PDB file of N, CA and C in Angstrom:
ATOM      1  N   UNK A  23     262.373 158.698  65.080  1.00  0.00           N
ATOM      2  CA  UNK A  23     261.899 157.684  66.004  1.00  0.00           C
ATOM      3  C   UNK A  23     260.452 157.307  65.675  1.00  0.00           C
ATOM      4  N   UNK A  24     259.626 158.278  65.324  1.00  0.00           N
ATOM      5  CA  UNK A  24     258.229 157.976  64.998  1.00  0.00           C
ATOM      6  C   UNK A  24     258.126 157.123  63.747  1.00  0.00           C
ATOM      7  N   UNK A  25     259.105 157.254  62.841  1.00  0.00           N
ATOM      8  CA  UNK A  25     259.082 156.424  61.632  1.00  0.00           C
ATOM      9  C   UNK A  25     259.311 154.967  62.011  1.00  0.00           C
ATOM     10  N   UNK A  26     260.214 154.724  62.959  1.00  0.00           N
ATOM     11  CA  UNK A  26     260.459 153.353  63.401  1.00  0.00           C
ATOM     12  C   UNK A  26     259.220 152.778  64.096  1.00  0.00           C
ATOM     13  N   UNK A  27     258.531 153.598  64.872  1.00  0.00           N
ATOM     14  CA  UNK A  27     257.300 153.141  65.522  1.00  0.00           C
ATOM     15  C   UNK A  27     256.241 152.807  64.474  1.00  0.00           C
ATOM     16  N   UNK A  28     256.142 153.656  63.467  1.00  0.00           N
ATOM     17  CA  UNK A  28     255.186 153.415  62.387  1.00  0.00           C
ATOM     18  C   UNK A  28     255.531 152.135  61.632  1.00  0.00           C
ATOM     19  N   UNK A  29     256.827 151.936  61.384  1.00  0.00           N
ATOM     20  CA  UNK A  29     257.261 150.722  60.696  1.00  0.00           C
ATOM     21  C   UNK A  29     256.922 149.486  61.522  1.00  0.00           C
ATOM     22  N   UNK A  30     257.091 149.568  62.829  1.00  0.00           N
ATOM     23  CA  UNK A  30     256.754 148.439  63.700  1.00  0.00           C
ATOM     24  C   UNK A  30     255.252 148.166  63.686  1.00  0.00           C
ATOM     25  N   UNK A  31     254.450 149.219  63.678  1.00  0.00           N
ATOM     26  CA  UNK A  31     252.998 149.042  63.593  1.00  0.00           C
ATOM     27  C   UNK A  31     252.628 148.367  62.280  1.00  0.00           C
ATOM     28  N   UNK A  32     253.260 148.781  61.197  1.00  0.00           N
ATOM     29  CA  UNK A  32     252.991 148.181  59.883  1.00  0.00           C
ATOM     30  C   UNK A  32     253.418 146.720  59.868  1.00  0.00           C
ATOM     31  N   UNK A  33     254.516 146.425  60.520  1.00  0.00           N
ATOM     32  CA  UNK A  33     255.009 145.048  60.580  1.00  0.00           C
ATOM     33  C   UNK A  33     253.963 144.131  61.220  1.00  0.00           C
ATOM     34  N   UNK A  34     253.292 144.615  62.248  1.00  0.00           N
ATOM     35  CA  UNK A  34     252.262 143.823  62.912  1.00  0.00           C
ATOM     36  C   UNK A  34     251.065 143.579  61.999  1.00  0.00           C
ATOM     37  N   UNK A  35     250.842 144.459  61.031  1.00  0.00           N
ATOM     38  CA  UNK A  35     249.699 144.331  60.131  1.00  0.00           C
ATOM     39  C   UNK A  35     250.015 143.556  58.848  1.00  0.00           C
ATOM     40  N   UNK A  36     251.265 143.123  58.695  1.00  0.00           N
ATOM     41  CA  UNK A  36     251.645 142.382  57.491  1.00  0.00           C
ATOM     42  C   UNK A  36     250.900 141.057  57.412  1.00  0.00           C
ATOM     43  N   UNK A  37     250.645 140.635  56.197  1.00  0.00           N
ATOM     44  CA  UNK A  37     250.055 139.314  55.997  1.00  0.00           C
ATOM     45  C   UNK A  37     251.147 138.265  56.174  1.00  0.00           C
ATOM     46  N   UNK A  38     250.733 137.012  56.261  1.00  0.00           N
ATOM     47  CA  UNK A  38     251.714 135.939  56.405  1.00  0.00           C
ATOM     48  C   UNK A  38     252.644 135.886  55.201  1.00  0.00           C
ATOM     49  N   UNK A  39     252.090 136.108  54.018  1.00  0.00           N
ATOM     50  CA  UNK A  39     252.920 136.088  52.803  1.00  0.00           C
ATOM     51  C   UNK A  39     253.980 137.173  52.846  1.00  0.00           C
ATOM     52  N   UNK A  40     253.600 138.353  53.287  1.00  0.00           N
ATOM     53  CA  UNK A  40     254.561 139.462  53.346  1.00  0.00           C
ATOM     54  C   UNK A  40     255.650 139.199  54.374  1.00  0.00           C
ATOM     55  N   UNK A  41     255.319 138.504  55.450  1.00  0.00           N
ATOM     56  CA  UNK A  41     256.322 138.210  56.468  1.00  0.00           C
ATOM     57  C   UNK A  41     257.297 137.139  56.007  1.00  0.00           C
ATOM     58  N   UNK A  42     256.819 136.201  55.187  1.00  0.00           N
ATOM     59  CA  UNK A  42     257.648 135.071  54.782  1.00  0.00           C
ATOM     60  C   UNK A  42     258.427 135.359  53.508  1.00  0.00           C
ATOM     61  N   UNK A  43     257.745 135.915  52.513  1.00  0.00           N
ATOM     62  CA  UNK A  43     258.378 136.117  51.210  1.00  0.00           C
ATOM     63  C   UNK A  43     259.160 137.421  51.171  1.00  0.00           C
ATOM     64  N   UNK A  44     260.347 137.393  50.601  1.00  0.00           N
ATOM     65  CA  UNK A  44     261.092 138.650  50.457  1.00  0.00           C
ATOM     66  C   UNK A  44     260.460 139.502  49.357  1.00  0.00           C
ATOM     67  N   UNK A  45     260.691 140.800  49.448  1.00  0.00           N
ATOM     68  CA  UNK A  45     260.160 141.698  48.425  1.00  0.00           C
ATOM     69  C   UNK A  45     260.924 141.546  47.120  1.00  0.00           C
ATOM     70  N   UNK A  46     262.219 141.416  47.221  1.00  0.00           N
ATOM     71  CA  UNK A  46     263.055 141.343  46.028  1.00  0.00           C
ATOM     72  C   UNK A  46     264.001 140.158  46.162  1.00  0.00           C
ATOM     73  N   UNK A  47     264.121 139.400  45.100  1.00  0.00           N
ATOM     74  CA  UNK A  47     265.084 138.317  45.099  1.00  0.00           C
ATOM     75  C   UNK A  47     266.448 138.895  44.748  1.00  0.00           C
ATOM     76  N   UNK A  48     267.444 138.440  45.438  1.00  0.00           N
ATOM     77  CA  UNK A  48     268.792 138.951  45.201  1.00  0.00           C
ATOM     78  C   UNK A  48     269.373 138.293  43.959  1.00  0.00           C
ATOM     79  N   UNK A  49     270.117 139.068  43.191  1.00  0.00           N
ATOM     80  CA  UNK A  49     270.776 138.529  42.007  1.00  0.00           C
ATOM     81  C   UNK A  49     272.232 138.188  42.306  1.00  0.00           C
ATOM     82  N   UNK A  50     272.628 138.311  43.575  1.00  0.00           N
ATOM     83  CA  UNK A  50     274.001 138.001  43.968  1.00  0.00           C
ATOM     84  C   UNK A  50     274.172 136.502  44.182  1.00  0.00           C
ATOM     85  N   UNK A  51     275.375 136.029  43.903  1.00  0.00           N
ATOM     86  CA  UNK A  51     275.707 134.637  44.194  1.00  0.00           C
ATOM     87  C   UNK A  51     275.855 134.483  45.708  1.00  0.00           C
ATOM     88  N   UNK A  52     275.857 133.256  46.184  1.00  0.00           N
ATOM     89  CA  UNK A  52     275.952 133.008  47.630  1.00  0.00           C
ATOM     90  C   UNK A  52     277.193 133.648  48.238  1.00  0.00           C
ATOM     91  N   UNK A  53     278.308 133.504  47.568  1.00  0.00           N
ATOM     92  CA  UNK A  53     279.564 134.079  48.085  1.00  0.00           C
ATOM     93  C   UNK A  53     279.484 135.603  48.118  1.00  0.00           C
ATOM     94  N   UNK A  54     278.898 136.192  47.096  1.00  0.00           N
ATOM     95  CA  UNK A  54     278.744 137.652  47.059  1.00  0.00           C
ATOM     96  C   UNK A  54     277.812 138.129  48.174  1.00  0.00           C
ATOM     97  N   UNK A  55     276.767 137.358  48.455  1.00  0.00           N
ATOM     98  CA  UNK A  55     275.861 137.726  49.533  1.00  0.00           C
ATOM     99  C   UNK A  55     276.558 137.672  50.885  1.00  0.00           C
ATOM    100  N   UNK A  56     277.386 136.664  51.099  1.00  0.00           N
ATOM    101  CA  UNK A  56     278.141 136.577  52.357  1.00  0.00           C
ATOM    102  C   UNK A  56     279.088 137.760  52.504  1.00  0.00           C
ATOM    103  N   UNK A  57     279.782 138.107  51.402  1.00  0.00           N
ATOM    104  CA  UNK A  57     280.694 139.260  51.444  1.00  0.00           C
ATOM    105  C   UNK A  57     279.937 140.543  51.755  1.00  0.00           C
ATOM    106  N   UNK A  58     278.768 140.714  51.148  1.00  0.00           N
ATOM    107  CA  UNK A  58     277.971 141.917  51.374  1.00  0.00           C
ATOM    108  C   UNK A  58     277.493 141.985  52.822  1.00  0.00           C
ATOM    109  N   UNK A  59     277.061 140.849  53.372  1.00  0.00           N
ATOM    110  CA  UNK A  59     276.628 140.828  54.768  1.00  0.00           C
ATOM    111  C   UNK A  59     277.770 141.177  55.708  1.00  0.00           C
ATOM    112  N   UNK A  60     278.962 140.670  55.398  1.00  0.00           N
ATOM    113  CA  UNK A  60     280.133 140.953  56.242  1.00  0.00           C
ATOM    114  C   UNK A  60     280.455 142.443  56.211  1.00  0.00           C
ATOM    115  N   UNK A  61     280.395 143.046  55.043  1.00  0.00           N
ATOM    116  CA  UNK A  61     280.670 144.481  54.914  1.00  0.00           C
ATOM    117  C   UNK A  61     279.621 145.293  55.668  1.00  0.00           C
ATOM    118  N   UNK A  62     278.351 144.868  55.584  1.00  0.00           N
ATOM    119  CA  UNK A  62     277.273 145.601  56.247  1.00  0.00           C
ATOM    120  C   UNK A  62     277.361 145.518  57.769  1.00  0.00           C
ATOM    121  N   UNK A  63     277.972 144.465  58.290  1.00  0.00           N
ATOM    122  CA  UNK A  63     278.062 144.311  59.738  1.00  0.00           C
ATOM    123  C   UNK A  63     279.197 145.119  60.350  1.00  0.00           C
ATOM    124  N   UNK A  64     280.170 145.510  59.543  1.00  0.00           N
ATOM    125  CA  UNK A  64     281.285 146.313  60.039  1.00  0.00           C
ATOM    126  C   UNK A  64     280.862 147.774  60.126  1.00  0.00           C
ATOM    127  N   UNK A  65     281.135 148.441  61.261  1.00  0.00           N
ATOM    128  CA  UNK A  65     280.791 149.864  61.352  1.00  0.00           C
ATOM    129  C   UNK A  65     281.633 150.684  60.371  1.00  0.00           C
ATOM    130  N   UNK A  66     281.009 151.598  59.658  1.00  0.00           N
ATOM    131  CA  UNK A  66     281.747 152.394  58.667  1.00  0.00           C
ATOM    132  C   UNK A  66     282.639 153.439  59.332  1.00  0.00           C
ATOM    133  N   UNK A  67     283.662 153.868  58.587  1.00  0.00           N
ATOM    134  CA  UNK A  67     284.617 154.853  59.099  1.00  0.00           C
ATOM    135  C   UNK A  67     284.248 156.272  58.664  1.00  0.00           C
ATOM    136  N   UNK A  68     283.666 156.414  57.495  1.00  0.00           N
ATOM    137  CA  UNK A  68     283.343 157.748  56.976  1.00  0.00           C
ATOM    138  C   UNK A  68     282.060 158.272  57.616  1.00  0.00           C
ATOM    139  N   UNK A  69     281.961 159.599  57.825  1.00  0.00           N
ATOM    140  CA  UNK A  69     280.781 160.166  58.495  1.00  0.00           C
ATOM    141  C   UNK A  69     279.471 159.921  57.736  1.00  0.00           C
ATOM    142  N   UNK A  70     279.490 160.107  56.427  1.00  0.00           N
ATOM    143  CA  UNK A  70     278.264 159.906  55.648  1.00  0.00           C
ATOM    144  C   UNK A  70     277.842 158.444  55.697  1.00  0.00           C
ATOM    145  N   UNK A  71     278.795 157.554  55.582  1.00  0.00           N
ATOM    146  CA  UNK A  71     278.482 156.128  55.658  1.00  0.00           C
ATOM    147  C   UNK A  71     277.939 155.777  57.041  1.00  0.00           C
ATOM    148  N   UNK A  72     278.440 156.456  58.074  1.00  0.00           N
ATOM    149  CA  UNK A  72     277.951 156.210  59.432  1.00  0.00           C
ATOM    150  C   UNK A  72     276.474 156.607  59.548  1.00  0.00           C
ATOM    151  N   UNK A  73     276.110 157.728  58.942  1.00  0.00           N
ATOM    152  CA  UNK A  73     274.719 158.173  58.972  1.00  0.00           C
ATOM    153  C   UNK A  73     273.834 157.152  58.268  1.00  0.00           C
ATOM    154  N   UNK A  74     274.274 156.673  57.110  1.00  0.00           N
ATOM    155  CA  UNK A  74     273.509 155.668  56.380  1.00  0.00           C
ATOM    156  C   UNK A  74     273.401 154.374  57.171  1.00  0.00           C
ATOM    157  N   UNK A  75     274.484 154.013  57.863  1.00  0.00           N
ATOM    158  CA  UNK A  75     274.497 152.793  58.658  1.00  0.00           C
ATOM    159  C   UNK A  75     273.505 152.901  59.816  1.00  0.00           C
ATOM    160  N   UNK A  76     273.374 154.109  60.370  1.00  0.00           N
ATOM    161  CA  UNK A  76     272.428 154.330  61.463  1.00  0.00           C
ATOM    162  C   UNK A  76     270.987 154.107  61.007  1.00  0.00           C
ATOM    163  N   UNK A  77     270.713 154.343  59.730  1.00  0.00           N
ATOM    164  CA  UNK A  77     269.362 154.195  59.211  1.00  0.00           C
ATOM    165  C   UNK A  77     269.163 152.891  58.447  1.00  0.00           C
ATOM    166  N   UNK A  78     270.050 151.950  58.627  1.00  0.00           N
ATOM    167  CA  UNK A  78     269.931 150.664  57.930  1.00  0.00           C
ATOM    168  C   UNK A  78     268.656 149.934  58.338  1.00  0.00           C
ATOM    169  N   UNK A  79     268.142 150.209  59.518  1.00  0.00           N
ATOM    170  CA  UNK A  79     266.903 149.586  59.969  1.00  0.00           C
ATOM    171  C   UNK A  79     265.700 150.009  59.161  1.00  0.00           C
ATOM    172  N   UNK A  80     265.814 151.083  58.418  1.00  0.00           N
ATOM    173  CA  UNK A  80     264.707 151.564  57.589  1.00  0.00           C
ATOM    174  C   UNK A  80     264.688 150.935  56.204  1.00  0.00           C
ATOM    175  N   UNK A  81     265.645 150.057  55.946  1.00  0.00           N
ATOM    176  CA  UNK A  81     265.715 149.450  54.609  1.00  0.00           C
ATOM    177  C   UNK A  81     264.412 148.733  54.255  1.00  0.00           C
ATOM    178  N   UNK A  82     263.883 147.965  55.177  1.00  0.00           N
ATOM    179  CA  UNK A  82     262.631 147.242  54.921  1.00  0.00           C
ATOM    180  C   UNK A  82     261.477 148.224  54.712  1.00  0.00           C
ATOM    181  N   UNK A  83     261.487 149.302  55.474  1.00  0.00           N
ATOM    182  CA  UNK A  83     260.463 150.339  55.307  1.00  0.00           C
ATOM    183  C   UNK A  83     260.487 150.902  53.893  1.00  0.00           C
ATOM    184  N   UNK A  84     261.688 151.248  53.403  1.00  0.00           N
ATOM    185  CA  UNK A  84     261.798 151.824  52.062  1.00  0.00           C
ATOM    186  C   UNK A  84     261.476 150.798  50.986  1.00  0.00           C
ATOM    187  N   UNK A  85     261.762 149.528  51.246  1.00  0.00           N
ATOM    188  CA  UNK A  85     261.369 148.490  50.294  1.00  0.00           C
ATOM    189  C   UNK A  85     259.849 148.464  50.172  1.00  0.00           C
ATOM    190  N   UNK A  86     259.177 148.593  51.304  1.00  0.00           N
ATOM    191  CA  UNK A  86     257.711 148.591  51.286  1.00  0.00           C
ATOM    192  C   UNK A  86     257.177 149.821  50.558  1.00  0.00           C
ATOM    193  N   UNK A  87     257.778 150.965  50.810  1.00  0.00           N
ATOM    194  CA  UNK A  87     257.334 152.193  50.135  1.00  0.00           C
ATOM    195  C   UNK A  87     257.506 152.045  48.632  1.00  0.00           C
ATOM    196  N   UNK A  88     258.643 151.527  48.215  1.00  0.00           N
ATOM    197  CA  UNK A  88     258.903 151.345  46.786  1.00  0.00           C
ATOM    198  C   UNK A  88     257.938 150.331  46.172  1.00  0.00           C
ATOM    199  N   UNK A  89     257.655 149.262  46.906  1.00  0.00           N
ATOM    200  CA  UNK A  89     256.730 148.244  46.397  1.00  0.00           C
ATOM    201  C   UNK A  89     255.341 148.845  46.211  1.00  0.00           C
ATOM    202  N   UNK A  90     254.887 149.617  47.165  1.00  0.00           N
ATOM    203  CA  UNK A  90     253.567 150.239  47.069  1.00  0.00           C
ATOM    204  C   UNK A  90     253.529 151.231  45.914  1.00  0.00           C
ATOM    205  N   UNK A  91     254.593 151.989  45.741  1.00  0.00           N
ATOM    206  CA  UNK A  91     254.658 152.953  44.647  1.00  0.00           C
ATOM    207  C   UNK A  91     254.586 152.245  43.296  1.00  0.00           C
ATOM    208  N   UNK A  92     255.312 151.152  43.159  1.00  0.00           N
ATOM    209  CA  UNK A  92     255.268 150.384  41.911  1.00  0.00           C
ATOM    210  C   UNK A  92     253.876 149.809  41.661  1.00  0.00           C
ATOM    211  N   UNK A  93     253.269 149.257  42.705  1.00  0.00           N
ATOM    212  CA  UNK A  93     251.929 148.699  42.550  1.00  0.00           C
ATOM    213  C   UNK A  93     250.921 149.775  42.170  1.00  0.00           C
ATOM    214  N   UNK A  94     251.088 150.968  42.735  1.00  0.00           N
ATOM    215  CA  UNK A  94     250.195 152.080  42.399  1.00  0.00           C
ATOM    216  C   UNK A  94     250.308 152.434  40.916  1.00  0.00           C
ATOM    217  N   UNK A  95     251.537 152.473  40.404  1.00  0.00           N
ATOM    218  CA  UNK A  95     251.743 152.793  38.992  1.00  0.00           C
ATOM    219  C   UNK A  95     251.127 151.721  38.094  1.00  0.00           C
ATOM    220  N   UNK A  96     251.272 150.461  38.481  1.00  0.00           N
ATOM    221  CA  UNK A  96     250.688 149.372  37.699  1.00  0.00           C
ATOM    222  C   UNK A  96     249.168 149.511  37.667  1.00  0.00           C
ATOM    223  N   UNK A  97     248.572 149.817  38.822  1.00  0.00           N
ATOM    224  CA  UNK A  97     247.120 149.967  38.881  1.00  0.00           C
ATOM    225  C   UNK A  97     246.644 151.154  38.051  1.00  0.00           C
ATOM    226  N   UNK A  98     247.408 152.241  38.056  1.00  0.00           N
ATOM    227  CA  UNK A  98     247.040 153.393  37.228  1.00  0.00           C
ATOM    228  C   UNK A  98     247.069 153.031  35.750  1.00  0.00           C
ATOM    229  N   UNK A  99     248.073 152.271  35.336  1.00  0.00           N
ATOM    230  CA  UNK A  99     248.157 151.844  33.940  1.00  0.00           C
ATOM    231  C   UNK A  99     247.005 150.907  33.577  1.00  0.00           C
ATOM    232  N   UNK A 100     246.680 149.993  34.488  1.00  0.00           N
ATOM    233  CA  UNK A 100     245.562 149.086  34.228  1.00  0.00           C
ATOM    234  C   UNK A 100     244.248 149.852  34.131  1.00  0.00           C
ATOM    235  N   UNK A 101     244.077 150.849  35.009  1.00  0.00           N
ATOM    236  CA  UNK A 101     242.843 151.636  34.974  1.00  0.00           C
ATOM    237  C   UNK A 101     242.723 152.367  33.650  1.00  0.00           C
ATOM    238  N   UNK A 102     243.818 152.926  33.168  1.00  0.00           N
ATOM    239  CA  UNK A 102     243.781 153.646  31.889  1.00  0.00           C
ATOM    240  C   UNK A 102     243.478 152.678  30.747  1.00  0.00           C
ATOM    241  N   UNK A 103     244.055 151.476  30.799  1.00  0.00           N
ATOM    242  CA  UNK A 103     243.771 150.478  29.757  1.00  0.00           C
ATOM    243  C   UNK A 103     242.291 150.085  29.794  1.00  0.00           C
ATOM    244  N   UNK A 104     241.722 149.944  30.983  1.00  0.00           N
ATOM    245  CA  UNK A 104     240.297 149.621  31.092  1.00  0.00           C
ATOM    246  C   UNK A 104     239.425 150.760  30.581  1.00  0.00           C
ATOM    247  N   UNK A 105     239.840 151.988  30.839  1.00  0.00           N
ATOM    248  CA  UNK A 105     239.080 153.134  30.322  1.00  0.00           C
ATOM    249  C   UNK A 105     239.084 153.146  28.803  1.00  0.00           C
ATOM    250  N   UNK A 106     240.239 152.866  28.225  1.00  0.00           N
ATOM    251  CA  UNK A 106     240.340 152.819  26.756  1.00  0.00           C
ATOM    252  C   UNK A 106     239.440 151.713  26.205  1.00  0.00           C
ATOM    253  N   UNK A 107     239.477 150.548  26.844  1.00  0.00           N
ATOM    254  CA  UNK A 107     238.620 149.451  26.411  1.00  0.00           C
ATOM    255  C   UNK A 107     237.151 149.808  26.544  1.00  0.00           C
ATOM    256  N   UNK A 108     236.794 150.507  27.596  1.00  0.00           N
ATOM    257  CA  UNK A 108     235.415 150.934  27.813  1.00  0.00           C
ATOM    258  C   UNK A 108     234.982 151.917  26.734  1.00  0.00           C
ATOM    259  N   UNK A 109     235.857 152.867  26.397  1.00  0.00           N
ATOM    260  CA  UNK A 109     235.544 153.834  25.325  1.00  0.00           C
ATOM    261  C   UNK A 109     235.308 153.100  24.006  1.00  0.00           C
ATOM    262  N   UNK A 110     236.177 152.148  23.707  1.00  0.00           N
ATOM    263  CA  UNK A 110     236.059 151.389  22.463  1.00  0.00           C
ATOM    264  C   UNK A 110     234.728 150.638  22.434  1.00  0.00           C
ATOM    265  N   UNK A 111     234.378 149.988  23.552  1.00  0.00           N
ATOM    266  CA  UNK A 111     233.110 149.252  23.612  1.00  0.00           C
ATOM    267  C   UNK A 111     231.907 150.187  23.485  1.00  0.00           C
ATOM    268  N   UNK A 112     231.979 151.374  24.092  1.00  0.00           N
ATOM    269  CA  UNK A 112     230.877 152.331  23.977  1.00  0.00           C
ATOM    270  C   UNK A 112     230.698 152.793  22.537  1.00  0.00           C
ATOM    271  N   UNK A 113     231.810 153.018  21.839  1.00  0.00           N
ATOM    272  CA  UNK A 113     231.723 153.417  20.431  1.00  0.00           C
ATOM    273  C   UNK A 113     231.091 152.307  19.593  1.00  0.00           C
ATOM    274  N   UNK A 114     231.503 151.039  19.812  1.00  0.00           N
ATOM    275  CA  UNK A 114     230.922 149.926  19.062  1.00  0.00           C
ATOM    276  C   UNK A 114     229.433 149.796  19.371  1.00  0.00           C
ATOM    277  N   UNK A 115     229.053 150.001  20.638  1.00  0.00           N
ATOM    278  CA  UNK A 115     227.652 149.914  21.015  1.00  0.00           C
ATOM    279  C   UNK A 115     226.834 151.014  20.336  1.00  0.00           C
ATOM    280  N   UNK A 116     227.378 152.225  20.291  1.00  0.00           N
ATOM    281  CA  UNK A 116     226.680 153.324  19.622  1.00  0.00           C
ATOM    282  C   UNK A 116     226.517 153.034  18.132  1.00  0.00           C
ATOM    283  N   UNK A 117     227.551 152.502  17.508  1.00  0.00           N
ATOM    284  CA  UNK A 117     227.458 152.146  16.098  1.00  0.00           C
ATOM    285  C   UNK A 117     226.406 151.063  15.882  1.00  0.00           C
ATOM    286  N   UNK A 118     226.387 150.088  16.765  1.00  0.00           N
ATOM    287  CA  UNK A 118     225.406 149.004  16.662  1.00  0.00           C
ATOM    288  C   UNK A 118     223.991 149.543  16.819  1.00  0.00           C
ATOM    289  N   UNK A 119     223.785 150.373  17.838  1.00  0.00           N
ATOM    290  CA  UNK A 119     222.449 150.931  18.062  1.00  0.00           C
ATOM    291  C   UNK A 119     222.030 151.847  16.915  1.00  0.00           C
ATOM    292  N   UNK A 120     222.966 152.585  16.346  1.00  0.00           N
ATOM    293  CA  UNK A 120     222.650 153.432  15.196  1.00  0.00           C
ATOM    294  C   UNK A 120     222.251 152.562  14.006  1.00  0.00           C
ATOM    295  N   UNK A 121     222.915 151.440  13.841  1.00  0.00           N
ATOM    296  CA  UNK A 121     222.573 150.521  12.755  1.00  0.00           C
ATOM    297  C   UNK A 121     221.200 149.911  12.935  1.00  0.00           C
ATOM    298  N   UNK A 122     220.851 149.589  14.162  1.00  0.00           N
ATOM    299  CA  UNK A 122     219.524 149.017  14.433  1.00  0.00           C
ATOM    300  C   UNK A 122     218.437 150.048  14.169  1.00  0.00           C
ATOM    301  N   UNK A 123     218.650 151.273  14.619  1.00  0.00           N
ATOM    302  CA  UNK A 123     217.617 152.296  14.418  1.00  0.00           C
ATOM    303  C   UNK A 123     217.442 152.605  12.932  1.00  0.00           C
ATOM    304  N   UNK A 124     218.516 152.549  12.151  1.00  0.00           N
ATOM    305  CA  UNK A 124     218.397 152.787  10.709  1.00  0.00           C
ATOM    306  C   UNK A 124     217.603 151.656  10.064  1.00  0.00           C
ATOM    307  N   UNK A 125     217.847 150.417  10.495  1.00  0.00           N
ATOM    308  CA  UNK A 125     217.121 149.275   9.923  1.00  0.00           C
ATOM    309  C   UNK A 125     215.647 149.321  10.283  1.00  0.00           C
ATOM    310  N   UNK A 126     215.292 149.870  11.430  1.00  0.00           N
ATOM    311  CA  UNK A 126     213.887 149.961  11.818  1.00  0.00           C
ATOM    312  C   UNK A 126     213.184 151.072  11.058  1.00  0.00           C
ATOM    313  N   UNK A 127     213.906 152.120  10.653  1.00  0.00           N
ATOM    314  CA  UNK A 127     213.303 153.206   9.929  1.00  0.00           C
ATOM    315  C   UNK A 127     212.995 152.830   8.484  1.00  0.00           C
ATOM    316  N   UNK A 128     213.750 151.952   7.908  1.00  0.00           N
ATOM    317  CA  UNK A 128     213.594 151.592   6.498  1.00  0.00           C
ATOM    318  C   UNK A 128     212.228 150.982   6.228  1.00  0.00           C
ATOM    319  N   UNK A 129     211.714 150.013   6.993  1.00  0.00           N
ATOM    320  CA  UNK A 129     210.386 149.445   6.683  1.00  0.00           C
ATOM    321  C   UNK A 129     209.244 150.438   6.885  1.00  0.00           C
ATOM    322  N   UNK A 130     209.422 151.456   7.696  1.00  0.00           N
ATOM    323  CA  UNK A 130     208.324 152.385   7.912  1.00  0.00           C
ATOM    324  C   UNK A 130     208.046 153.257   6.689  1.00  0.00           C
ATOM    325  N   UNK A 131     209.004 153.402   5.790  1.00  0.00           N
ATOM    326  CA  UNK A 131     208.794 154.152   4.553  1.00  0.00           C
ATOM    327  C   UNK A 131     208.489 153.156   3.430  1.00  0.00           C
ATOM    328  N   UNK A 132     207.435 153.394   2.698  1.00  0.00           N
ATOM    329  CA  UNK A 132     207.105 152.459   1.599  1.00  0.00           C
ATOM    330  C   UNK A 132     208.182 152.507   0.516  1.00  0.00           C
ATOM    331  N   UNK A 133     208.492 151.369   0.022  1.00  0.00           N
ATOM    332  CA  UNK A 133     209.536 151.274  -1.003  1.00  0.00           C
ATOM    333  C   UNK A 133     208.962 151.730  -2.345  1.00  0.00           C
ATOM    334  N   UNK A 134     209.682 152.596  -3.053  1.00  0.00           N
ATOM    335  CA  UNK A 134     209.167 153.069  -4.321  1.00  0.00           C
ATOM    336  C   UNK A 134     209.228 152.001  -5.410  1.00  0.00           C
ATOM    337  N   UNK A 135     209.821 150.890  -5.152  1.00  0.00           N
ATOM    338  CA  UNK A 135     209.951 149.863  -6.178  1.00  0.00           C
ATOM    339  C   UNK A 135     208.745 149.050  -6.342  1.00  0.00           C
TER     340      UNK A 135
END
C-alpha cells in the first residue's frame, strides 16, 4: 500500500512532458493492441496470474524505475567517456608544456657552433 502512495506522490511531481508522453512506444499493431487490452481487462483464472493482475497498477511505477535505471547507466557511461577525454587532454597538455620548457632551456645554453 505504501508503494502505491509513493507512486501517487511521484505522479504529482511529474513534469508535463512525463504526464503526456508515454515512456515506451508500443511495437504492436492497432488490432494487436486492442486484443491485448481485452485480455488485460478479463480477470485471470490462474492463481499466479491473479497475483500479477492485482499488481497491474504498479506497471507505470516499474516503467519509471526502469527508465531511471537506464538513464543512470547512460550517465555513468558518459561520465567515463568524459574522464577518458580529460585524461587524454591532460597528457597532451603535459607534453605541450614539456616541449615549451625544453625550448626555453635551449637558448640559455650557448651554442657550441
